[in-house]
XYZ file of C-alpha atoms in Angstrom:
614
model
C -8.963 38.332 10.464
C -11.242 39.682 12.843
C -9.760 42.985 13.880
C -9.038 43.444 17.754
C -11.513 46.317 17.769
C -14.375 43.476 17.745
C -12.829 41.876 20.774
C -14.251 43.396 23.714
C -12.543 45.780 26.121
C -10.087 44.473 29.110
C -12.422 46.073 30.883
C -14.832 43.792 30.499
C -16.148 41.354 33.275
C -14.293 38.620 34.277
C -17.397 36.379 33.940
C -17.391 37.448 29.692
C -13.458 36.354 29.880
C -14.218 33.446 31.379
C -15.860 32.464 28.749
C -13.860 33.267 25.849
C -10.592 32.583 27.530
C -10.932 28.314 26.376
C -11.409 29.201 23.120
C -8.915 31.923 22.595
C -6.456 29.765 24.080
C -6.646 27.074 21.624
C -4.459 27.936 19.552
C -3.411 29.538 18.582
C -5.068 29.659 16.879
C -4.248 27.336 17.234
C -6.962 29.025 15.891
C -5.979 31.657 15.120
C -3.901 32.224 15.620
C -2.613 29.693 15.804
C -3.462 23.817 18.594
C -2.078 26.826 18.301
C -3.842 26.399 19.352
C -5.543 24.612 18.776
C -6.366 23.939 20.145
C -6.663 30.160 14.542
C -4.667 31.441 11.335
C -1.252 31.513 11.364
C 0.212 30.924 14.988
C -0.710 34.706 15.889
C -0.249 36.626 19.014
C -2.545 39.445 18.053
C -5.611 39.802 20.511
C -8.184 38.777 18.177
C -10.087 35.565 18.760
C -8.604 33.969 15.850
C -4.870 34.891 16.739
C -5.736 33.127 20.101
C -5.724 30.039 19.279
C -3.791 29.713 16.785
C -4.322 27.957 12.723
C -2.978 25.478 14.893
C -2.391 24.499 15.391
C -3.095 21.785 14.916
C -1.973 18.380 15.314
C 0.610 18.145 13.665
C -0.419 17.644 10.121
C 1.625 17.874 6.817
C 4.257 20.024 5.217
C 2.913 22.880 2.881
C -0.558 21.387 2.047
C -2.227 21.229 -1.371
C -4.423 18.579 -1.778
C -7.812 17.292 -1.132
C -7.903 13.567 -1.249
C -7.969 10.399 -2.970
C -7.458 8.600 -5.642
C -8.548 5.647 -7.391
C -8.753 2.601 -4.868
C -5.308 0.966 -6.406
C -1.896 1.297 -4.791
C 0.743 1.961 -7.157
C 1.667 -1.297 -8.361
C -0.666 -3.381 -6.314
C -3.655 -1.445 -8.178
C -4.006 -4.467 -10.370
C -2.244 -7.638 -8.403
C 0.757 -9.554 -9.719
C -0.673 -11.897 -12.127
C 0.754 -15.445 -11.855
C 2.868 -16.547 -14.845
C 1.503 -20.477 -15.660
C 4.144 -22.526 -14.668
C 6.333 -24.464 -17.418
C 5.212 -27.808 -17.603
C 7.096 -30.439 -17.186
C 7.308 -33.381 -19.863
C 4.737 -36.246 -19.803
C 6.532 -39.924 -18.703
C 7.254 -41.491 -21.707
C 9.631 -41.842 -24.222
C 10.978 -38.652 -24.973
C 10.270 -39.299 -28.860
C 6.971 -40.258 -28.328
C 3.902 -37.221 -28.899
C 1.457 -36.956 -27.083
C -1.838 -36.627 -28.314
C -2.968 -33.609 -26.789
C -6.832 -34.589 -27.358
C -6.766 -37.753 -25.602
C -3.405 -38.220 -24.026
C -3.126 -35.042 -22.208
C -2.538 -35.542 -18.486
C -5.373 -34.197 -16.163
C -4.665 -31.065 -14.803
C -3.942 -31.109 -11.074
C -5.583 -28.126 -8.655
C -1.866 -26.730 -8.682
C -1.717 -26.724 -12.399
C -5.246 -24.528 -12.733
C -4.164 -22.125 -9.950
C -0.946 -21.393 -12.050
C -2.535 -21.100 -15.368
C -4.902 -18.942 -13.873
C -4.496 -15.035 -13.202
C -4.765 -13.975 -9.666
C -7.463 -11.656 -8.043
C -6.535 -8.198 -7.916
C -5.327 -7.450 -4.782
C -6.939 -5.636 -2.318
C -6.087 -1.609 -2.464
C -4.268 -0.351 0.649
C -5.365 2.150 2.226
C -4.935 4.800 2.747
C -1.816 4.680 0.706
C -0.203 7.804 1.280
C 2.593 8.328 -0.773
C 1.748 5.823 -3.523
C 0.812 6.573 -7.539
C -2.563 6.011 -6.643
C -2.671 8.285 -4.195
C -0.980 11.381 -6.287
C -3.563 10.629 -9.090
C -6.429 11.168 -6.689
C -8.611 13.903 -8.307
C -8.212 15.912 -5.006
C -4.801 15.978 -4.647
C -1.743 18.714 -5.401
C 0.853 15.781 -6.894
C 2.995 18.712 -6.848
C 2.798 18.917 -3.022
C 1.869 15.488 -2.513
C -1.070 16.960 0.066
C -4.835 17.490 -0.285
C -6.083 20.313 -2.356
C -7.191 22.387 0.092
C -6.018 25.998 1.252
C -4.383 25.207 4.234
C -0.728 25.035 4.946
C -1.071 21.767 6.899
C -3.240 20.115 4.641
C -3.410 16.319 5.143
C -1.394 13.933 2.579
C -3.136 12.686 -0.228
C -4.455 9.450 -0.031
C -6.194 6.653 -2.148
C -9.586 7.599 -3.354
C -12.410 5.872 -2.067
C -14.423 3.839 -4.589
C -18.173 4.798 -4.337
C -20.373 2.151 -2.922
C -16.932 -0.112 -1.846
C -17.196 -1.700 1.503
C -15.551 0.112 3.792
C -16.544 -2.495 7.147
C -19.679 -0.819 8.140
C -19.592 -0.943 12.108
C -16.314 -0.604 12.473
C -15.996 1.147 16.093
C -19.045 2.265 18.526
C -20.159 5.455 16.341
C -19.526 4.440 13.206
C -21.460 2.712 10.875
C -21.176 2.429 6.775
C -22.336 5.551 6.434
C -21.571 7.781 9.021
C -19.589 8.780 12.191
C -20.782 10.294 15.404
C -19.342 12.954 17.454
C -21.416 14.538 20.434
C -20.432 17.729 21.707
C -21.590 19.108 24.856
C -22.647 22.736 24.805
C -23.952 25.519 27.357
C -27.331 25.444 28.604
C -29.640 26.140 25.635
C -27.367 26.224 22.972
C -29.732 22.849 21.709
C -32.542 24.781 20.852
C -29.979 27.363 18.309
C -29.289 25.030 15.673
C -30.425 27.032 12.720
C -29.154 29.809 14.589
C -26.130 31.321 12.880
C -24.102 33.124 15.987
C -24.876 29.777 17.868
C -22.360 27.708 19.167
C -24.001 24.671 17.293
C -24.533 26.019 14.614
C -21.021 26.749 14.051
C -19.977 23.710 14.409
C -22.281 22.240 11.564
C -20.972 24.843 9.412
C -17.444 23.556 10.052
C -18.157 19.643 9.785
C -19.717 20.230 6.470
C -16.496 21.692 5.173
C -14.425 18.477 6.115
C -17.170 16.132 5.179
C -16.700 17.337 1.516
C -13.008 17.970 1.406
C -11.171 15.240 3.675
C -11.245 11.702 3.087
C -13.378 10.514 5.400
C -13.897 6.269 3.581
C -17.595 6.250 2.846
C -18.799 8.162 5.490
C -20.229 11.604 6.982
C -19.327 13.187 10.481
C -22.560 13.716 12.206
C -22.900 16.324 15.066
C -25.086 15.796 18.074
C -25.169 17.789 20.971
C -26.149 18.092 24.354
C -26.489 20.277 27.011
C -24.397 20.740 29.947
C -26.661 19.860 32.988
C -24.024 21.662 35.089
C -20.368 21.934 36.587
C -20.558 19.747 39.648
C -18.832 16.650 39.141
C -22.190 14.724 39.489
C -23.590 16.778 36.644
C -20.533 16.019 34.284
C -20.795 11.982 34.826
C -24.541 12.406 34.548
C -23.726 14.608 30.796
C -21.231 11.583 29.855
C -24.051 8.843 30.742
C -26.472 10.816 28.376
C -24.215 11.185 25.767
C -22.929 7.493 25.781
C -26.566 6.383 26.415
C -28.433 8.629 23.881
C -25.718 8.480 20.697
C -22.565 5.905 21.376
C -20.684 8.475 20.032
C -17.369 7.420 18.151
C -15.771 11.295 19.388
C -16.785 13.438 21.593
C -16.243 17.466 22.163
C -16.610 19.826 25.062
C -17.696 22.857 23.454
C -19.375 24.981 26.739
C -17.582 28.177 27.057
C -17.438 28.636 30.659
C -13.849 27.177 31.348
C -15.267 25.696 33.822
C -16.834 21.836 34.592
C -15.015 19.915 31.943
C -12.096 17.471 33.388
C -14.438 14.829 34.726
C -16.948 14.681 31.496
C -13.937 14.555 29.387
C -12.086 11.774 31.538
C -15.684 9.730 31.844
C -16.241 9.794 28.281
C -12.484 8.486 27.768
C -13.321 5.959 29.850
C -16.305 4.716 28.065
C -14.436 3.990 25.314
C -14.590 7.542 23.552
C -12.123 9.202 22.088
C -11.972 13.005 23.509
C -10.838 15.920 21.654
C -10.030 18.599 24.350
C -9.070 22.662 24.155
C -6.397 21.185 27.072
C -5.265 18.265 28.555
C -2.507 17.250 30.988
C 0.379 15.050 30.454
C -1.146 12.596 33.214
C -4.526 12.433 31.616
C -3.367 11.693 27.901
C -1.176 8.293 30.143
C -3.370 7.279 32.059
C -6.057 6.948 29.086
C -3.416 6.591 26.087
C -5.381 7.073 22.708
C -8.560 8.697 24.389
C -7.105 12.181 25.104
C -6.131 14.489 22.877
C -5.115 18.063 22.288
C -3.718 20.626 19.452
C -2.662 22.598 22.759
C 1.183 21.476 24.165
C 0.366 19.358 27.843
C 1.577 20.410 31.059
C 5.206 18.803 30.637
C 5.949 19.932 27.054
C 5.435 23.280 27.798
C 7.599 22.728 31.099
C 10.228 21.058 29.364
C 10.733 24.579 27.129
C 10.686 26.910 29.813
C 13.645 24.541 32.428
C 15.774 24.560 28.974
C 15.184 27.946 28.864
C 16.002 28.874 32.517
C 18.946 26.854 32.463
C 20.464 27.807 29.007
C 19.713 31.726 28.787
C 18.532 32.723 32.390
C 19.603 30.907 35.300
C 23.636 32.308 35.400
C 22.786 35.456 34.502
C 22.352 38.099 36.893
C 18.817 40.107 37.009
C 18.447 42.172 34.376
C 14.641 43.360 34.085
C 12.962 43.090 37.327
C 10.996 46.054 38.100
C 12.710 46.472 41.444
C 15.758 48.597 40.941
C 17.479 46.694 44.389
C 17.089 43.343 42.348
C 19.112 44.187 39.664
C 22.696 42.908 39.795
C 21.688 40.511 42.105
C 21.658 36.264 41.474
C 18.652 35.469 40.027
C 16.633 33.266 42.460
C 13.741 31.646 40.645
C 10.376 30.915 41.673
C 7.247 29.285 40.240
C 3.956 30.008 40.524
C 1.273 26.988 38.555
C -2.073 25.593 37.903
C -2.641 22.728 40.119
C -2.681 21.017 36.823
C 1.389 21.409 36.602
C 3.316 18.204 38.034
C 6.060 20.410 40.717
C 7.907 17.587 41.360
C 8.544 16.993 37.085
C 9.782 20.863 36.707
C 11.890 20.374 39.898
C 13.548 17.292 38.250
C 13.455 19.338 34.928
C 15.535 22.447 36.967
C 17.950 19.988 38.355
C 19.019 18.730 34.627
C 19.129 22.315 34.086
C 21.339 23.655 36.386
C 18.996 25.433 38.672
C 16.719 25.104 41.422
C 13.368 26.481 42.607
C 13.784 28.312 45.873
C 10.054 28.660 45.897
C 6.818 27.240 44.163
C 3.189 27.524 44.891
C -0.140 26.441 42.828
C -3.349 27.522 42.769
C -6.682 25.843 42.118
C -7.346 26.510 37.956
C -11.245 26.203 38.652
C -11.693 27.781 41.666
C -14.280 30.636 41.919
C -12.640 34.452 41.585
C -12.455 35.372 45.208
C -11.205 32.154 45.751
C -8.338 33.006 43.072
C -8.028 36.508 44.302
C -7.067 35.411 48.236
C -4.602 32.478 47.095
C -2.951 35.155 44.524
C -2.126 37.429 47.779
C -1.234 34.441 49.668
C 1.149 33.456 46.744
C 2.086 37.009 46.269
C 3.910 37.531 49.634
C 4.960 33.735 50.072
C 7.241 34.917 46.832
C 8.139 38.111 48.270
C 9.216 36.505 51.554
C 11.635 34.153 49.463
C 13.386 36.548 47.710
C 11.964 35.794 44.947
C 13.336 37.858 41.660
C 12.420 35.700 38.978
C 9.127 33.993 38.939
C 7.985 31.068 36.415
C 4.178 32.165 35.151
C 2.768 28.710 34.910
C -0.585 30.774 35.147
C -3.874 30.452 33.078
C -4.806 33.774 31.506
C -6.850 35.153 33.938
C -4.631 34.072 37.084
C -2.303 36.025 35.377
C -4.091 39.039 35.740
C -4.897 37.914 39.075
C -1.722 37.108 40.450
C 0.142 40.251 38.832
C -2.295 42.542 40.625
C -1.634 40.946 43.927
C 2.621 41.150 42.968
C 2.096 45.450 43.172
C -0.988 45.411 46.210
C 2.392 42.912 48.121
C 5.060 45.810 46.110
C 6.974 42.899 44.918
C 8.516 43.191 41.075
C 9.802 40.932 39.998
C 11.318 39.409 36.391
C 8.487 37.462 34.819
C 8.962 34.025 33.089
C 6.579 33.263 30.322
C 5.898 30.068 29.560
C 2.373 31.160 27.253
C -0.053 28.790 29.387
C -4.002 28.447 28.503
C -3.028 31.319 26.479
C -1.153 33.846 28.577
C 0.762 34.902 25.492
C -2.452 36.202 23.718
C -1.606 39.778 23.189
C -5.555 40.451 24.148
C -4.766 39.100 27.623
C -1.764 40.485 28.450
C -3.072 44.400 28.000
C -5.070 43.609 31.155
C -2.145 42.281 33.133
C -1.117 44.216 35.425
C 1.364 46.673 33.547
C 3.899 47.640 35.812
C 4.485 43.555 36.148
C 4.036 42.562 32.824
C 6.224 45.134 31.386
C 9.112 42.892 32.897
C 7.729 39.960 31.450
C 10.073 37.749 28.883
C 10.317 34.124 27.734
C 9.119 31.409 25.813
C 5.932 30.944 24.408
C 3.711 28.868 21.972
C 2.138 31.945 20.125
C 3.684 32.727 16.502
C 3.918 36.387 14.709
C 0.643 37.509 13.801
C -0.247 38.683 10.554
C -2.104 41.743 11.043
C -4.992 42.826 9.699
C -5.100 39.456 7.341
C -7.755 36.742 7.059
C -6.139 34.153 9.251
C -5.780 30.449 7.700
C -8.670 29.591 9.325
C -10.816 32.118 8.421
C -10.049 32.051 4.598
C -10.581 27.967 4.839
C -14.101 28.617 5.920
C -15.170 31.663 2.872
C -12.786 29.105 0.668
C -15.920 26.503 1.298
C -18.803 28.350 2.365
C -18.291 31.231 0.017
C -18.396 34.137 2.916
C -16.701 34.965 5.685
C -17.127 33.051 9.241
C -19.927 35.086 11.043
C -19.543 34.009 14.738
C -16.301 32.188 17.073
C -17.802 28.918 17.119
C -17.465 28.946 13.018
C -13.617 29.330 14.065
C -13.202 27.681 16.890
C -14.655 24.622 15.339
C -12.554 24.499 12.310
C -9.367 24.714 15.005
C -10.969 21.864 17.208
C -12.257 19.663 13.931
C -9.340 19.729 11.901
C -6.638 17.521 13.576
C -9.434 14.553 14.324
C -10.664 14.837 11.211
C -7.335 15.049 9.694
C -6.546 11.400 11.318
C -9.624 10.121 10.390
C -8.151 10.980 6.511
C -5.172 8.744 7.389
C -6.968 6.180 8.950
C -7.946 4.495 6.411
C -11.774 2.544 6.103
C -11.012 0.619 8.906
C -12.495 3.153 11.796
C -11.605 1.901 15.526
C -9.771 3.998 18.214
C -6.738 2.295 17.320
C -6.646 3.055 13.372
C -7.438 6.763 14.671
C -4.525 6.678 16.757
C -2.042 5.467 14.075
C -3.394 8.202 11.506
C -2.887 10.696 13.570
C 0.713 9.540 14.471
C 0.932 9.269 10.649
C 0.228 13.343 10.143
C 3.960 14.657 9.366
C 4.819 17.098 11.250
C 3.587 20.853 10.400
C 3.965 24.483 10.904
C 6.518 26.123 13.065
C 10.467 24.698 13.412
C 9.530 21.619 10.928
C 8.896 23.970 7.815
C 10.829 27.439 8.963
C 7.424 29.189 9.573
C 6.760 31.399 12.280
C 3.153 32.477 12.680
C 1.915 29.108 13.974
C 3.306 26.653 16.497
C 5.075 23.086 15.186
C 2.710 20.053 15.841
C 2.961 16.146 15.788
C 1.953 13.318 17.887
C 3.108 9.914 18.418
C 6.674 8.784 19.164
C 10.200 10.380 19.010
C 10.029 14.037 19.211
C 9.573 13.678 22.895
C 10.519 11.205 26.077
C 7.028 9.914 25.985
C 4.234 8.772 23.193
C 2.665 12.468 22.673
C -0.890 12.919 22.084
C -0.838 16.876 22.190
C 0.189 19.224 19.237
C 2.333 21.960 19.968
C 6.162 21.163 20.186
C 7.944 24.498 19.902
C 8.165 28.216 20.887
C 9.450 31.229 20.366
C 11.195 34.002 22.009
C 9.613 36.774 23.200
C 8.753 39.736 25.498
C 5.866 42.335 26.444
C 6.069 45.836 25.391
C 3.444 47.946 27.540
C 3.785 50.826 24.788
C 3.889 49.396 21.541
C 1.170 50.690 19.010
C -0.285 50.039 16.368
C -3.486 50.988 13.996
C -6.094 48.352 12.982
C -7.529 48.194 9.559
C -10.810 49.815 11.068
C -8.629 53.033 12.739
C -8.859 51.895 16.112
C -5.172 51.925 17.899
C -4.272 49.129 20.107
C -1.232 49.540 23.215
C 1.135 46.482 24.027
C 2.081 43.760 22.164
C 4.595 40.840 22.353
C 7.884 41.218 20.864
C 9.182 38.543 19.290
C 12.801 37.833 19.113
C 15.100 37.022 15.726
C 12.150 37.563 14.000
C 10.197 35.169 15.495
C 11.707 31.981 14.933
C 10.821 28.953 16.710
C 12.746 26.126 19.101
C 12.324 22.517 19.634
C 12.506 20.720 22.851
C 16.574 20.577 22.832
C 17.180 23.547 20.238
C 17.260 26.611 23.021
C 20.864 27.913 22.631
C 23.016 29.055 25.375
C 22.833 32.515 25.258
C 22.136 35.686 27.664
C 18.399 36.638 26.094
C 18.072 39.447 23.650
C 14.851 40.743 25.115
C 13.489 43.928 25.942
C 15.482 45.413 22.478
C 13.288 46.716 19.998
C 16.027 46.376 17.402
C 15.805 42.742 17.510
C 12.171 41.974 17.638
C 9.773 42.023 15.937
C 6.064 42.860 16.373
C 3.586 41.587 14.082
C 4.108 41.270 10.129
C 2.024 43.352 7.257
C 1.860 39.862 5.130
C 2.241 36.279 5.475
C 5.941 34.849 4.945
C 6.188 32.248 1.797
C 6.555 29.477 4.081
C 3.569 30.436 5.972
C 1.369 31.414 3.242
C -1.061 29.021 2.577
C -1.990 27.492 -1.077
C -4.683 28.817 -3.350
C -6.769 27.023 -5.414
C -10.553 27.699 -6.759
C -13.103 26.041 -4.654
């Protein structure tokens, strides 16, 4: 794992954490972390790149993984076709006692009589036949594990191998042809003219396409990358990027790789609506309904992650009185809870969400996500002392990373100190973000998050995926970030089966089992599926569970290179995770070293991820 040491400095400008703010919160990192989330190894918290977004997280893939792919074309016992048994003829008319002569008396046989005596066609394979004897003979596959044989914990299930040469439909969707299968991704300015260059973002991205081009099941064909450059952030400039895109490669996916946070909702919801599939860092609950099998995310939506923290509230916060407000005149008093959210958030959902709860909001304001920083700065003193006014004592974070920062310094300039709710949005719980919070808030900061125990000073999942291929560690983010953003398409792509179109896509990644977190007992990465069941609505986003946890301002620690890093997030009963519906009813064990837990010197056995030689 990239140690934290690499990372640059909270000091650093907000325009640099800007930028690297989308990609550490995938994740987790999702990779890694941790969807995470991602959308790096191992669901981590640590405040390396990786740990930000999480091995993630991923959709929601398999159990343990241990396979690489295919098969033969047969399915089980359809391999070959049942083979018709001729039917028993009947006796000719005539005297029983009387032969025929079978040279000249025979009677001609009718066009039901040849089709019986006949043996069938072998019947078309099935793909992509997960689960079948086919499938667990596949040369790539761990039968043992029933998954791919790759080195990944949520490795894909094994499916029938793909003939060479068979037809697999050719031009099955726009973007995809016999052969191959287009995704664009739209890049910063210039980044077009790096691709041999090995720190580019591009370039990155190859590196990680090449490694599920020869490892997943991808039906006769290649992922090919093209890329364009964003032409800007104004919304005329993202419809004119889609156009281009759409125009110049009918992609069959499509990316937004720029790094500026900044410019991305209306390429992303054009492109969706041109009949590409998107493959976002974030998306709201709205967006993945209103364009159902177009949007998707490793990263939990808007209401998922709301739905944790109201159960939360209500189950372990709510009755209490206030505990850990920094404000020694709050404590003792009712708790009266506040929220402060992205304009992305849905207030009148969480409200609804409260009421089922038990509790109510006696205050909430937004803010603008995208809006400029001294735009952010005067609505964060505007929130601050709306809060302050209200009597606020316990605040919902439904803040972005940097808001966070902003809005905490704005809570001391007002002298308001209030408990902190964490709820681990665009990456808030990303140990490298929280140290430059503002301390004297954060340090009262508790709650739920997405973000797993990190692994320190380990390769994350992630990471050893890409030397496990390319035979050398990842040299830049984008080599990361891409395996993190790449892996849950390409993993339902794998279960699609030869038949490419939106809709196949859809159904293979609804056909991912579930992975990571709650659904195997791991802890380092986030739980992720998609489709039906697991939620009150078809989900097209990855993450489904948290964990418990809390900021310590003092916590240290020593990296593998010597360097010592303050504050880290404590998580609680070492680390385990919660479902939607799984929070128990408890008064929170937070802010107790004695029953929390850090980071972790090696990977649990349920987390640790298969080996095999490449």
């Amino acid at each position: 794992m990239t140690d934290s040491a690499n990372i640059p400095e909270p000091a650093a400008e907000q325009s640099l954490l800007r930028r690297l703010r989308w990609y550490l919160a995938i994740a987790v990192v999702a990779a890694v972390v941790v969807i995470v989330l991602i959308v790096s190894g191992g669901g981590s918290d640590d405040d390396d790149g990786d740990d930000a977004t999480g091995d993630i997280a991923p959709p929601a893939t398999v159990e343990p993984a241990d396979d690489d792919a295919i098969d033969d074309g047969a399915t089980g016992d359809d391999a070959t076709g049942d083979t018709t048994s001729p039917a028993a003829e009947e006796p000719a008319e005539g005297p029983a006692d009387e032969p025929i002569d079978d040279a000249t008396d025979a009677p001609e046989p009718t066009d039901d009589d040849t089709a019986a005596a006949e043996p069938a066609e072998p019947a078309e394979p099935e793909f992509p036949g997960v689960g079948s004897e086919a499938a667990l003979a596949n040369p790539h596959c761990d039968p043992e594990t029933g998954n791919i044989r790759v080195p990944l914990v949520d490795a894909p299930p094994c499916v029938v191998e793909w003939p060479e040469g068979a037809d697999n439909g050719g031009n099955t969707a726009p973007g995809v042809t016999a052969t191959e299968i287009v995704m664009v991704l739209r890049v910063d300015a210039g980044q077009t003219e790096l691709l041999s260059d090995v720190g580019s973002i591009p370039r990155g991205w190859l590196d990680g396409a090449d490694i599920f081009n020869q490892n997943f099941e991808l039906w006769g064909r290649q992922v090919r990358l093209e890329f364009i450059d964003a032409s800007g952030s104004t919304e005329v400039a993202q419809r004119a990027d889609a156009t281009r895109a759409v125009n110049d490669f009918q992609p069959f996916l499509a990316f937004d790789a720029t790094t500026s946070g900044e410019g991305k909702a209306i390429f992303e919801a054009e492109m969706a609506a041109r009949g590409v599939i998107v493959w976002s860092t974030g998306v709201s609950w709205q967006e993945t309904q209103d364009q159902p099998g177009f949007r998707w995310s490793a990263l939990a939506d808007d209401r998922v992650t709301m739905l944790h923290v109201a159960e939360y509230i209500g189950k372990r916060v709510a009755d209490y009185p206030v505990q850990w407000a920094g404000d020694d005149d709050m404590i003792g008093e009712p708790r009266r809870i506040g929220m402060i959210y992205t304009d992305r958030w849905s207030r009148d959902f969480m409200e609804e969400q409260a009421a089922q709860n038990g509790f109510e909001l006696v205050e909430a304001v937004s803010y603008d996500e995208n809006a400029e920083n001294t735009q952010r700065q005067e609505r964060a003193r505007v929130i601050a002392a709306r809060m302050k006014d209200a009597d606020v004592t316990t605040v919902i974070a439904g803040t972005d990373n940097l808001f966070t920062r902003t809005i905490t310094e704005a809570a001391t300039e007002q002298q308001w100190f209030p408990e902190w709710i964490i709820t681990g949005h665009s990456g808030q719980d990303t140990a490298f973000f929280a140290r430059i919070y503002d301390q004297q808030q954060w340090a009262h900061a508790f709650g739920p998050g997405p973000l797993g125990v990190f692994v320190a000073d380990q390769p994350n999942a992630l990471a050893a995926f890409f030397e496990w291929h390319h035979g050398r560690e990842p040299v830049s983010l984008s080599e990361r970030f891409s395996l993190s953003s790449l892996k849950s398409p390409m993993a339902c792509i794998h279960m699609a089966g030869p038949d490419l179109t939106p809709e196949s896509f859809t159904q293979g990644c609804f056909a991912l089992p579930p992975s990571y977190g709650s659904y195997c007992d791991c802890i380092t990465t986030p739980g992720a599926a998609f489709g039906e069941g697991r939620l009150p609505w078809t989900d097209y986003t990855g993450f489904d569970d948290m964990a418990e946890k809390w900021w310590d301002p003092e916590f240290e620690r020593t990296t593998a290179t010597g360097r010592v890093v303050v504050g880290e997030y404590m998580k609680v009963d070492n680390g385990r995770r919660y479902a939607v519906g799984e929070w128990t009813a408890e008064e929170p064990r937070v802010f107790d070293p004695d029953a929390a837990i850090g980071f972790l010197e090696e990977f649990p056995p349920n987390d640790t991820p298969p080996s095999y030689e490449r």
